[in-house]
DNA sequence: CCACGCGGCGACAACGTTGTCATAGTGCCG
DNA sequence: CGGCACTATGACAACGTTGTCGCCGCGTGG
């Protein structure tokens, strides 16, 4: 900036005035300054500016499990859109479901003085965030609650959706329904299992423990689970898949079989309607999830001091056919 | 930091020494300082640190068309992974194919002094980046070249892939092949069309202009195009879809028809193998695209001064069946 | 006993910017 | 013609941190 000032023959402060569109600069002077700025390719250093002004950095941090996963990338997109509306930019990071990595990312973001943090929590322990929150960095948890601290949280109705899936399957006549979910470590997986059990209870169907499998949804794990759930006498005639990863791998594992069980997946996914048969799912509005969380965060950024809120977004069953096959 | 210093009864400089693990601090003193840091929840301000040290900010900017699109989110993931290996964090932004928005994002990232910029260019004019590059911010273009400046670029073999798609279809006996691509404004769309024409020429098939349609792949546009391409006498018996959006919408439009043309899509996508028939595609390694670009960028960040490079990654045809139906 | 080195620490300046205040010039009114 | 308001500008400090330098006290070797 001092280079610009020298070239324009003014003081550094006047350059500052020009780049900030402050009034009380003579048009001729302003023109000289603008020329100098362009000649030198000057661009003001936002870091220094924010430091001096003590103002917000105009950034927010988003921590998800995996930005490459369609679910989280849609979330990312919604957050970005909302952030843009509030003139903020987004730092993203993938925790890979590793609490330690999540912690690293969160603390690094805080050291960069993000205006706020959106976190899809990986572990159960988030005490490490308390000092940051006390220091004024608002945190909103998305898709899953934090284990051990109270803070704003935006969730979807996991249990309700799973129960609805069961209701749909029982309405089609199924009595032996399996649940194939992600690892028990994950809140949403536990909640959906809980809803599954409630749904069974409500429909008066026995929830058989041998038909419930919870494990990280790798291709191998899911194929193996399918072998167990759908082989032999008394095997399941229908299955609820616990999330989009499970559903996809399960479809691939089932493609090889001649008789396919009825299926309802949790999380909608692209092309579900084009498969044969089209896949029924419990869908929720991922964009709304991201937007709601970001809006909640910005309310805090702007000084909202009300007690922490917990928002639960509705889900809806999208019946496409895969659940409607009869049991036998 | 001065609060910490006061509480620990030392100077602010000593606190700095402790947080930077500098030697020559008495263990007792260090302990007092660490206590004070924890008591106060102090975290050093990275912005101020980078300002003072004149060092890198430890961030890079990534501008894509849409972080929510599976193609770009996979790219995002690969970039993030590589960035993590170089201890960098990623600022992401979606240009929505709007050159002005891309420019805003890029200049804002530069004002934040990112260490480098990865750009999937939206428009044709990137002169605005020249001052930034001269000022030392390396830029690598990904997936598409910049229109009017020379810089590092990482592409895939668009033309070659499209030609291969045609070769595959002609080998299956097709003679009237359509091409349905994204808008001509987009480099990859033009290149793939070029490859399509080359492929036709090589196979000795006439490339009929009425069978080439280039438009933004909205559901409506694609459905409309399908009506034109596959209705009436002399209509196409096969089609090359120009990118993953086109393919998806085209599949949906075709699902309603009883006779489906043969299809090869550009870009692989999840579940392509589970559709009926499984969709053949020209696939490329999106992760490699992101990694290569990020590695190139970091080489520049670390001082590589060699002439700008252009890397073209290979594609491969994945034949799954949708292209192999005969023509009539 | 003195000089010297070294461990431990603090004062101060500087990074690039902006807020505060002061100053110089100009025009206008009484 | 003096005072005043107002415009245009600059000097300086400060944001939070770290690099440089210097100081103090202690131990050690000559």
XYZ file of C-alpha atoms (C1' of nucleotides) in Angstrom:
716
model
C 0.000 0.000 0.000
C 2.883 2.318 0.676
C 4.116 1.596 -2.859
C 0.798 2.752 -4.184
C 0.947 5.838 -1.995
C 4.416 6.728 -3.226
C 3.476 6.226 -6.864
C 0.351 8.341 -6.489
C 2.163 10.944 -4.461
C -0.199 10.702 -1.519
C -0.115 9.292 1.951
C -0.862 5.696 2.722
C -3.983 6.782 4.562
C -5.404 8.328 1.444
C -4.906 5.070 -0.392
C -6.809 3.391 2.390
C -9.589 5.909 1.960
C -9.802 5.173 -1.717
C -9.925 1.407 -1.400
C -12.618 1.776 1.240
C -14.705 4.224 -0.754
C -14.536 6.738 2.013
C -15.847 10.189 1.122
C -13.751 13.317 1.326
C -11.203 12.311 -1.275
C -10.727 14.686 -4.152
C -11.748 13.011 -7.422
C -8.398 13.850 -9.035
C -6.523 12.324 -6.146
C -8.735 9.276 -6.196
C -8.047 8.831 -9.864
C -4.285 8.970 -9.358
C -4.589 6.418 -6.601
C -6.745 4.084 -8.663
C -4.241 4.322 -11.499
C -1.403 3.466 -9.175
C -3.358 0.545 -7.756
C -3.925 -0.882 -11.195
C -0.388 -0.245 -12.338
C 0.999 -2.090 -9.350
C -1.669 -4.788 -9.183
C -2.286 -3.909 -5.577
C -4.893 -5.818 -3.612
C -5.475 -5.060 0.016
C -4.577 -7.695 2.547
C -7.809 -8.842 4.161
C -5.931 -10.489 6.992
C -4.356 -7.237 8.052
C -7.619 -5.422 7.589
C -9.530 -7.800 9.807
C -6.792 -7.661 12.393
C -6.841 -3.916 12.571
C -10.592 -3.565 12.494
C -11.138 -6.327 14.973
C -14.013 -7.246 12.759
C -15.171 -10.608 11.578
C -12.964 -12.533 9.182
C -15.888 -13.194 6.876
C -15.342 -16.935 6.965
C -17.024 -19.919 8.505
C -15.792 -23.431 9.021
C -17.667 -26.529 7.932
C -16.590 -29.941 9.143
C -18.280 -32.983 7.658
C -17.408 -36.617 7.414
C -16.469 -36.522 3.751
C -17.001 -33.647 1.339
C -16.977 -36.183 -1.484
C -20.032 -38.046 -0.227
C -23.124 -36.841 -2.111
C -25.012 -36.272 1.106
C -22.354 -33.996 2.554
C -21.595 -32.279 -0.699
C -25.211 -31.280 -1.012
C -25.014 -30.029 2.551
C -21.845 -28.167 1.672
C -23.584 -26.535 -1.230
C -26.496 -25.354 0.872
C -24.143 -23.968 3.479
C -22.129 -22.199 0.836
C -25.245 -20.658 -0.659
C -26.397 -19.367 2.696
C -22.917 -18.158 3.559
C -22.784 -16.209 0.312
C -26.044 -14.509 1.251
C -24.306 -13.353 4.424
C -21.132 -12.412 2.547
C -19.091 -15.178 4.088
C -16.729 -17.733 2.627
C -16.467 -21.335 3.665
C -13.517 -23.353 4.894
C -14.341 -27.030 4.564
C -12.754 -30.094 6.053
C -13.428 -33.823 6.131
C -13.098 -35.595 9.440
C -13.332 -39.079 7.975
C -15.309 -39.968 11.060
C -12.150 -39.525 13.139
C -12.758 -37.473 16.314
C -9.129 -36.461 16.516
C -9.125 -35.152 12.985
C -12.335 -33.299 13.670
C -10.748 -31.680 16.680
C -7.688 -30.627 14.723
C -9.812 -29.076 12.037
C -12.084 -27.290 14.473
C -9.261 -25.810 16.503
C -7.389 -24.784 13.401
C -10.502 -23.069 12.093
C -10.907 -21.302 15.412
C -7.289 -20.167 15.303
C -8.129 -18.646 11.961
C -10.935 -16.847 13.730
C -13.798 -18.133 11.640
C -17.025 -16.353 12.495
C -18.656 -19.663 13.306
C -18.386 -23.385 13.015
C -20.764 -25.942 11.504
C -19.911 -29.431 12.618
C -21.202 -32.850 11.720
C -19.747 -34.442 14.820
C -17.582 -37.505 14.506
C -17.093 -38.536 18.110
C -18.953 -38.221 21.358
C -16.707 -35.786 23.133
C -16.785 -32.136 22.242
C -15.672 -30.505 25.448
C -12.693 -29.175 23.582
C -15.068 -26.709 21.932
C -16.277 -25.155 25.152
C -13.444 -22.618 25.462
C -13.922 -21.615 21.859
C -17.630 -21.154 22.299
C -17.054 -19.172 25.471
C -14.574 -17.070 23.523
C -17.372 -16.184 21.168
C -17.206 -18.624 18.276
C -20.714 -19.966 17.783
C -21.012 -23.636 16.920
C -23.950 -25.408 15.352
C -24.050 -29.174 15.146
C -25.572 -30.637 12.033
C -27.152 -34.013 11.374
C -25.991 -35.352 14.738
C -25.926 -33.863 18.222
C -22.738 -33.309 20.158
C -22.128 -35.938 22.763
C -21.461 -33.965 25.870
C -22.200 -30.286 25.434
C -25.320 -28.276 24.803
C -25.343 -26.235 21.636
C -27.540 -25.472 18.689
C -28.304 -28.609 16.751
C -30.163 -29.348 13.544
C -31.248 -32.919 12.974
C -33.680 -34.886 10.895
C -36.328 -37.162 12.294
C -34.241 -40.307 12.127
C -36.343 -42.495 14.355
C -39.601 -41.346 12.825
C -38.333 -42.036 9.341
C -37.162 -45.511 10.175
C -40.482 -46.278 11.834
C -42.265 -45.065 8.758
C -40.142 -47.356 6.615
C -41.201 -50.291 8.745
C -44.832 -49.240 8.556
C -44.601 -49.156 4.789
C -43.087 -52.618 4.622
C -45.539 -54.164 7.030
C -48.381 -52.583 5.101
C -47.097 -54.546 2.125
C -47.345 -57.706 4.142
C -43.804 -58.210 5.348
C -43.252 -59.736 8.755
C -39.577 -60.594 8.738
C -37.796 -57.292 8.213
C -34.069 -56.766 8.546
C -32.225 -53.601 9.484
C -28.789 -52.984 8.042
C -27.234 -49.893 9.519
C -23.970 -48.052 9.864
C -21.768 -48.524 12.908
C -23.409 -48.138 16.319
C -20.884 -45.419 17.051
C -22.836 -43.096 14.844
C -25.773 -41.272 16.351
C -27.941 -41.402 13.256
C -27.380 -45.128 12.978
C -28.508 -45.663 16.565
C -31.511 -43.410 16.153
C -32.645 -45.120 13.002
C -32.300 -48.474 14.660
C -34.365 -47.194 17.563
C -37.028 -46.028 15.128
C -36.887 -49.363 13.384
C -37.605 -51.122 16.646
C -40.417 -48.743 17.481
C -41.896 -49.298 14.058
C -41.784 -53.040 14.527
C -43.406 -52.734 17.926
C -46.123 -50.486 16.599
C -46.857 -52.857 13.720
C -46.860 -55.836 16.047
C -43.971 -57.462 14.231
C -41.172 -59.185 16.037
C -37.839 -57.412 15.659
C -35.416 -60.289 15.470
C -31.914 -59.501 16.656
C -30.333 -61.817 14.110
C -31.850 -59.574 11.439
C -30.201 -56.412 12.759
C -26.661 -55.741 11.604
C -24.730 -52.568 12.335
C -21.364 -52.004 10.716
C -19.416 -49.515 8.646
C -20.905 -49.700 5.152
C -17.972 -50.903 3.114
C -18.811 -52.925 0.017
C -17.456 -56.021 1.670
C -19.282 -55.588 4.947
C -22.573 -55.009 3.220
C -22.223 -57.947 0.832
C -21.376 -60.161 3.748
C -24.372 -58.884 5.693
C -26.645 -59.551 2.730
C -25.447 -63.133 2.659
C -26.423 -63.553 6.265
C -29.718 -61.763 6.157
C -31.171 -63.229 3.018
C -29.988 -66.793 2.922
C -31.658 -69.918 4.257
C -35.047 -70.554 5.760
C -36.618 -67.869 7.885
C -34.520 -65.208 6.252
C -35.730 -61.649 5.877
C -38.177 -60.772 3.111
C -37.559 -57.054 3.445
C -34.834 -54.748 4.644
C -34.400 -51.191 5.818
C -31.034 -49.784 4.763
C -29.615 -47.343 7.270
C -28.119 -44.705 4.994
C -27.216 -43.961 1.400
C -23.921 -45.869 1.532
C -25.636 -48.959 2.859
C -28.346 -48.717 0.256
C -25.954 -48.440 -2.656
C -23.763 -51.303 -1.581
C -26.747 -53.388 -0.741
C -28.266 -52.858 -4.159
C -25.032 -53.993 -5.714
C -24.906 -57.072 -3.522
C -28.515 -57.905 -4.279
C -28.178 -57.399 -8.019
C -26.641 -60.843 -8.266
C -29.564 -62.643 -6.684
C -32.613 -63.776 -8.544
C -35.092 -63.025 -5.763
C -34.635 -59.638 -4.204
C -36.043 -58.671 -0.847
C -38.157 -55.573 -0.560
C -36.070 -52.558 0.328
C -36.509 -49.107 1.802
C -33.405 -46.946 2.053
C -32.723 -44.046 4.383
C -31.538 -40.932 2.480
C -32.670 -40.303 -1.048
C -30.124 -40.611 -3.842
C -29.848 -39.732 -7.451
C -31.212 -42.335 -9.866
C -33.158 -44.157 -7.182
C -36.178 -43.710 -9.417
C -34.464 -45.269 -12.416
C -33.399 -48.534 -10.872
C -35.428 -51.655 -11.385
C -37.473 -51.706 -9.307
C -37.275 -48.032 -8.330
C -35.975 -47.723 -4.798
C -38.299 -46.442 -2.094
C -36.568 -44.247 0.415
C -37.008 -42.177 3.501
C -36.064 -38.800 2.078
C -35.210 -35.591 3.798
C -34.288 -32.172 2.573
C -30.518 -31.982 2.800
C -30.479 -28.445 1.481
C -32.865 -27.380 4.187
C -30.603 -29.039 6.726
C -27.625 -26.995 5.577
C -29.576 -23.788 5.212
C -31.251 -24.088 8.580
C -27.965 -24.779 10.295
C -26.210 -21.912 8.554
C -29.026 -19.512 9.306
C -29.009 -20.521 12.937
C -25.263 -19.946 12.971
C -25.534 -16.492 11.459
C -28.215 -15.551 13.932
C -25.675 -16.349 16.649
C -22.979 -14.469 14.805
C -25.255 -11.479 14.792
C -25.712 -11.681 18.511
C -28.685 -13.951 19.139
C -28.293 -14.952 22.788
C -31.376 -17.105 23.208
C -30.988 -20.586 24.706
C -29.534 -23.282 22.426
C -32.078 -24.577 19.985
C -32.679 -28.049 18.682
C -34.361 -28.218 15.306
C -35.668 -31.498 13.949
C -36.531 -31.521 10.279
C -39.237 -33.826 8.977
C -38.634 -36.783 6.702
C -41.014 -38.316 4.236
C -41.332 -41.721 2.765
C -41.035 -41.795 -0.996
C -42.650 -45.010 -2.159
C -41.271 -45.997 -5.517
C -41.939 -49.686 -5.642
C -39.007 -51.493 -4.093
C -40.888 -51.839 -0.836
C -44.149 -52.954 -2.317
C -43.284 -56.422 -3.436
C -45.100 -58.963 -1.362
C -43.274 -61.069 1.189
C -43.229 -64.388 -0.567
C -1.807 -12.951 24.693
C -1.061 -10.080 27.029
C -3.721 -11.445 29.382
C -1.880 -14.725 29.453
C 1.376 -12.901 30.070
C -0.079 -10.953 32.960
C -1.621 -14.028 34.554
C 1.613 -15.986 34.231
C 3.661 -13.014 35.397
C 5.882 -12.984 32.343
C 6.268 -10.857 29.260
C 4.183 -11.299 26.195
C 7.279 -12.405 24.303
C 7.760 -15.329 26.623
C 4.212 -16.446 25.970
C 5.026 -16.313 22.284
C 8.093 -18.447 22.914
C 6.009 -21.028 24.711
C 3.303 -21.310 22.077
C 5.999 -21.657 19.429
C 7.991 -24.245 21.320
C 11.059 -22.073 21.219
C 13.933 -23.250 23.386
C 15.427 -21.168 26.166
C 12.353 -21.034 28.318
C 12.699 -22.270 31.864
C 10.464 -25.323 32.407
C 8.834 -23.710 35.451
C 8.037 -20.595 33.478
C 6.695 -22.633 30.604
C 4.414 -24.488 32.953
C 3.009 -21.278 34.395
C 2.390 -20.025 30.900
C 0.700 -23.220 29.779
C -1.540 -23.074 32.847
C -2.500 -19.515 32.086
C -3.217 -20.406 28.474
C -5.573 -23.150 29.515
C -7.217 -21.098 32.216
C -7.970 -18.332 29.761
C -8.744 -20.526 26.775
C -6.200 -18.648 24.753
C -5.628 -19.586 21.128
C -3.170 -17.663 19.053
C -4.499 -15.625 16.190
C -3.185 -17.196 13.005
C -4.041 -14.128 10.987
C -1.804 -11.903 13.065
C 0.884 -14.545 13.066
C 0.924 -14.844 9.305
C 0.901 -11.092 8.959
C 3.897 -10.644 11.181
C 5.871 -13.562 9.805
C 5.079 -12.720 6.218
C 4.702 -16.423 5.803
C 2.111 -18.398 3.908
C -1.437 -18.396 5.188
C -1.675 -22.154 4.909
C -4.766 -21.994 2.741
C -5.622 -22.586 -0.864
C -8.655 -21.612 -2.858
C -10.692 -23.995 -4.966
C -13.268 -22.692 -7.392
C -15.532 -25.165 -9.136
C -18.827 -24.942 -10.876
C -20.820 -26.520 -8.071
C -19.453 -28.222 -4.972
C -22.679 -30.199 -4.785
C -22.198 -31.899 -8.149
C -20.730 -35.373 -7.579
C -17.993 -34.763 -10.100
C -16.775 -31.606 -8.376
C -17.263 -32.915 -4.900
C -15.005 -35.838 -5.701
C -12.519 -33.339 -7.068
C -12.905 -31.285 -3.908
C -12.161 -34.326 -1.826
C -9.004 -35.153 -3.727
C -7.811 -31.568 -3.438
C -8.530 -31.545 0.254
C -6.622 -34.762 0.772
C -3.592 -33.440 -1.062
C -3.840 -30.102 0.719
C -3.855 -31.883 4.066
C -0.653 -33.659 3.083
C 0.893 -30.228 2.589
C -0.654 -28.878 5.786
C -3.012 -26.567 3.990
C -6.706 -25.858 4.368
C -9.136 -25.326 1.561
C -11.484 -22.443 0.838
C -14.095 -23.599 -1.654
C -16.508 -21.690 -3.817
C -19.038 -22.462 -6.509
C -19.065 -20.268 -9.581
C -22.316 -21.652 -10.959
C -20.730 -21.327 -14.359
C -20.862 -17.547 -13.977
C -17.592 -15.847 -14.975
C -18.355 -12.828 -12.829
C -18.927 -14.945 -9.764
C -15.740 -16.842 -10.479
C -13.865 -13.575 -10.660
C -15.305 -12.351 -7.376
C -14.364 -15.559 -5.648
C -10.867 -15.637 -7.093
C -10.085 -12.054 -6.182
C -11.533 -12.471 -2.735
C -9.390 -15.560 -2.205
C -6.362 -13.627 -3.389
C -7.175 -10.808 -0.988
C -7.116 -13.440 1.725
C -3.677 -14.325 0.491
C -4.296 -17.953 -0.275
C -1.080 -19.772 -1.140
C -2.527 -20.798 -4.474
C -5.654 -21.088 -6.520
C -7.232 -24.084 -8.231
C -9.818 -23.012 -10.758
C -12.289 -24.856 -12.924
C -12.765 -21.917 -15.249
C -16.254 -20.695 -16.013
C -15.625 -18.144 -18.732
C -13.093 -17.511 -21.395
C -11.435 -14.451 -19.986
C -8.972 -14.776 -17.166
C -6.786 -11.754 -17.686
C -7.942 -10.531 -14.308
C -5.731 -13.193 -12.783
C -2.533 -11.975 -14.386
C -1.725 -9.366 -11.722
C -2.349 -11.924 -9.019
C -0.114 -14.451 -10.664
C 2.574 -11.857 -11.161
C 2.207 -10.984 -7.502
C 3.099 -14.553 -6.700
C -0.161 -16.456 -6.324
C 0.171 -19.588 -8.422
C -2.913 -20.670 -10.321
C -3.663 -24.079 -11.778
C -6.616 -24.596 -14.061
C -8.469 -27.844 -13.697
C -10.661 -29.757 -16.122
C -10.699 -26.848 -18.572
C -8.012 -24.482 -19.802
C -8.124 -20.749 -19.249
C -9.264 -18.879 -22.292
C -6.651 -16.253 -22.705
C -3.675 -16.792 -20.455
C -1.018 -19.439 -20.188
C -0.850 -21.268 -16.913
C -0.603 -24.753 -15.538
C -3.549 -26.816 -16.639
C -4.736 -30.334 -15.922
C -7.266 -31.811 -18.305
C -8.641 -35.143 -19.334
C -8.584 -36.478 -22.857
C -12.005 -35.204 -23.791
C -11.749 -35.580 -27.546
C -10.093 -38.967 -27.334
C -12.774 -40.240 -25.003
C -15.615 -39.069 -27.198
C -13.978 -40.635 -30.229
C -13.648 -43.868 -28.334
C -17.328 -43.744 -27.474
C -18.161 -43.445 -31.154
C -15.820 -46.292 -32.021
C -17.578 -48.456 -29.479
C -20.988 -47.666 -30.881
C -19.998 -48.157 -34.506
C -18.408 -51.452 -33.590
C -21.837 -52.466 -32.364
C -23.257 -51.631 -35.744
C -24.662 -48.158 -35.198
C -24.540 -45.695 -38.094
C -26.828 -42.914 -36.926
C -25.307 -41.646 -33.713
C -26.411 -38.525 -31.892
C -24.364 -36.291 -29.635
C -26.084 -34.487 -26.798
C -23.713 -32.127 -25.065
C -23.586 -29.263 -22.631
C -23.542 -25.673 -23.854
C -20.958 -24.759 -26.506
C -19.665 -22.159 -24.093
C -18.007 -24.882 -22.119
C -14.610 -26.066 -23.237
C -15.135 -29.698 -22.363
C -18.403 -29.713 -24.290
C -16.671 -28.384 -27.405
C -13.783 -30.795 -27.082
C -16.032 -33.769 -26.678
C -18.018 -32.712 -29.694
C -14.781 -32.399 -31.645
C -13.809 -35.887 -30.572
C -17.239 -37.119 -31.519
C -16.794 -35.754 -35.031
C -13.324 -37.221 -35.307
C -14.663 -40.546 -34.180
C -17.391 -40.445 -36.799
C -14.888 -39.553 -39.489
C -12.555 -42.314 -38.467
C -15.377 -44.854 -38.483
C -16.603 -43.615 -41.837
C -19.978 -42.655 -40.410
C -21.724 -39.474 -41.363
C -22.019 -36.998 -38.512
C -25.402 -35.452 -39.097
C -25.796 -31.959 -37.754
C -29.441 -32.499 -36.910
C -28.247 -35.191 -34.504
C -25.957 -32.859 -32.585
C -27.529 -30.803 -29.810
C -25.613 -28.618 -27.387
C -27.421 -26.972 -24.490
C -27.302 -26.615 -20.720
C -28.385 -29.981 -19.316
C -31.537 -29.092 -17.475
C -34.121 -31.828 -17.173
C -36.373 -29.960 -19.560
C -33.733 -29.280 -22.194
C -32.620 -32.870 -22.229
C -36.114 -34.306 -22.416
C -36.864 -31.979 -25.269
C -33.682 -32.967 -27.051
C -34.528 -36.635 -26.639
C -37.853 -36.021 -28.320
C -36.106 -34.541 -31.289
C -33.302 -37.029 -31.596
C -35.213 -40.242 -31.215
C -38.533 -39.637 -32.886
C -39.572 -40.302 -36.424
C -37.884 -42.026 -39.312
C -34.168 -41.705 -39.665
C -33.764 -40.928 -35.992
C -30.662 -41.842 -34.073
C -30.153 -45.411 -32.883
C -27.415 -44.443 -30.450
C -26.289 -41.401 -28.491
C -23.198 -40.092 -26.800
C -24.088 -38.052 -23.716
C -21.695 -35.190 -23.093
C -21.376 -35.289 -19.310
C -22.829 -36.802 -16.196
C -25.720 -34.320 -15.983
C -26.735 -35.019 -19.550
C -26.534 -38.739 -18.983
C -28.697 -38.701 -15.896
C -31.395 -36.544 -17.383
C -31.298 -38.476 -20.594
C -31.771 -41.754 -18.789
C -34.795 -40.328 -17.067
C -36.217 -39.062 -20.343
C -35.615 -42.390 -22.026
C -37.074 -44.448 -19.206
C -40.532 -43.650 -20.525
C -39.907 -45.060 -23.998
C -40.265 -48.665 -24.954
C -37.327 -48.769 -27.336
C -34.212 -47.178 -25.952
C -31.306 -46.091 -28.095
C -27.827 -47.327 -27.281
C -26.026 -44.935 -24.972
C -22.510 -44.096 -23.910
C -22.082 -41.370 -21.283
C -19.095 -39.168 -20.612
C -18.074 -39.232 -16.918
C -18.687 -42.279 -14.815
C -21.321 -42.086 -12.083
C -22.432 -44.074 -9.134
C -24.919 -46.855 -9.869
C -24.243 -46.799 -13.610
C -23.579 -50.511 -13.293
C -26.912 -51.204 -11.610
C -29.191 -49.644 -14.150
C -30.955 -51.737 -16.728
C -29.120 -52.006 -19.007
C -25.939 -50.974 -17.197
C -24.658 -47.725 -18.633
C -21.418 -47.728 -20.574
C -19.337 -44.648 -19.979
C -16.135 -42.895 -20.805
C -14.601 -42.828 -17.348
C -11.708 -40.849 -15.981
C -10.031 -40.645 -12.631
C -11.459 -37.583 -10.931
C -9.340 -38.095 -7.848
C -6.221 -38.146 -9.981
C -7.375 -34.932 -11.596
C -7.634 -33.203 -8.243
C -4.450 -34.679 -6.872
C -2.422 -33.864 -9.935
C -3.646 -30.303 -9.983
C -3.014 -29.805 -6.285
C 0.449 -31.316 -6.517
C 1.284 -29.084 -9.427
C 0.073 -26.135 -7.406
C 2.170 -27.008 -4.397
C 5.226 -27.446 -6.581
C 4.691 -23.835 -7.643
C 4.083 -22.753 -4.080
C 7.426 -24.282 -3.216
C 9.144 -22.314 -5.894
C 9.005 -24.399 -9.065
C 9.723 -21.884 -11.833
C 9.614 -24.186 -14.845
C 7.414 -23.216 -17.812
C 3.676 -23.770 -17.420
C 2.714 -27.367 -17.852
C -0.299 -28.934 -19.475
C -1.181 -32.369 -18.207
C -3.742 -34.497 -20.009
C -5.026 -37.479 -18.096
C -6.214 -40.559 -19.944
C -9.787 -41.743 -20.117
C -11.043 -45.243 -20.615
C -14.205 -46.661 -22.014
C -16.099 -48.808 -19.561
C -18.403 -51.016 -21.599
C -21.316 -52.147 -19.479
C -23.896 -52.999 -22.045
C -25.900 -49.897 -22.821
C -23.851 -49.321 -25.957
C -23.963 -52.843 -27.226
C -27.530 -53.126 -28.333
C -27.745 -53.420 -32.067
C -29.022 -50.542 -34.168
C -32.386 -51.841 -35.215
C 39.158 -11.617 40.559
C 37.864 -10.553 35.962
C 36.223 -11.651 31.484
C 33.363 -14.276 28.956
C 29.667 -17.244 27.538
C 25.246 -18.620 28.078
C 20.535 -19.418 29.772
C 16.507 -16.902 30.509
C 13.891 -13.156 29.752
C 11.842 -8.467 28.221
C 11.634 -4.016 25.349
C 10.735 -2.628 20.976
C 9.782 -2.561 16.204
C 7.452 -4.308 12.433
C 3.917 -6.954 9.430
C -0.433 -4.172 6.411
C -4.226 -1.916 7.501
C -7.606 1.554 9.518
C -9.524 4.763 13.332
C -8.527 9.138 15.520
C -7.022 13.375 15.502
C -4.590 17.322 13.761
C -3.516 20.503 10.066
C -3.716 23.357 6.036
C -6.433 25.579 2.716
C -10.808 27.674 1.015
C -15.033 30.093 0.945
C -18.512 32.575 3.384
C -20.796 35.408 6.758
C -21.017 39.059 9.918
C -10.958 41.340 8.151
C -11.684 37.853 11.822
C -13.918 33.748 12.809
C -16.057 29.589 11.373
C -17.452 25.658 8.871
C -15.985 22.506 5.718
C -12.941 19.824 2.487
C -8.902 17.333 1.702
C -5.090 15.314 3.511
C -1.456 13.358 6.587
C 0.844 11.740 11.104
C 0.397 8.402 14.353
C -1.174 4.633 17.062
C -3.079 0.276 17.332
C -4.805 -4.646 16.047
C -1.977 -9.610 17.801
C 1.985 -11.633 16.845
C 7.103 -12.603 16.248
C 12.171 -11.291 15.008
C 16.042 -8.676 16.820
C 18.609 -7.111 20.191
C 20.017 -6.235 24.623
C 20.146 -6.974 29.635
C 20.852 -9.533 33.828
C 22.825 -13.044 36.604
C 25.344 -17.129 37.109
C 29.002 -20.374 36.276
C 33.545 -21.268 34.506
C 38.190 -20.780 32.972
C 42.279 -18.029 32.937
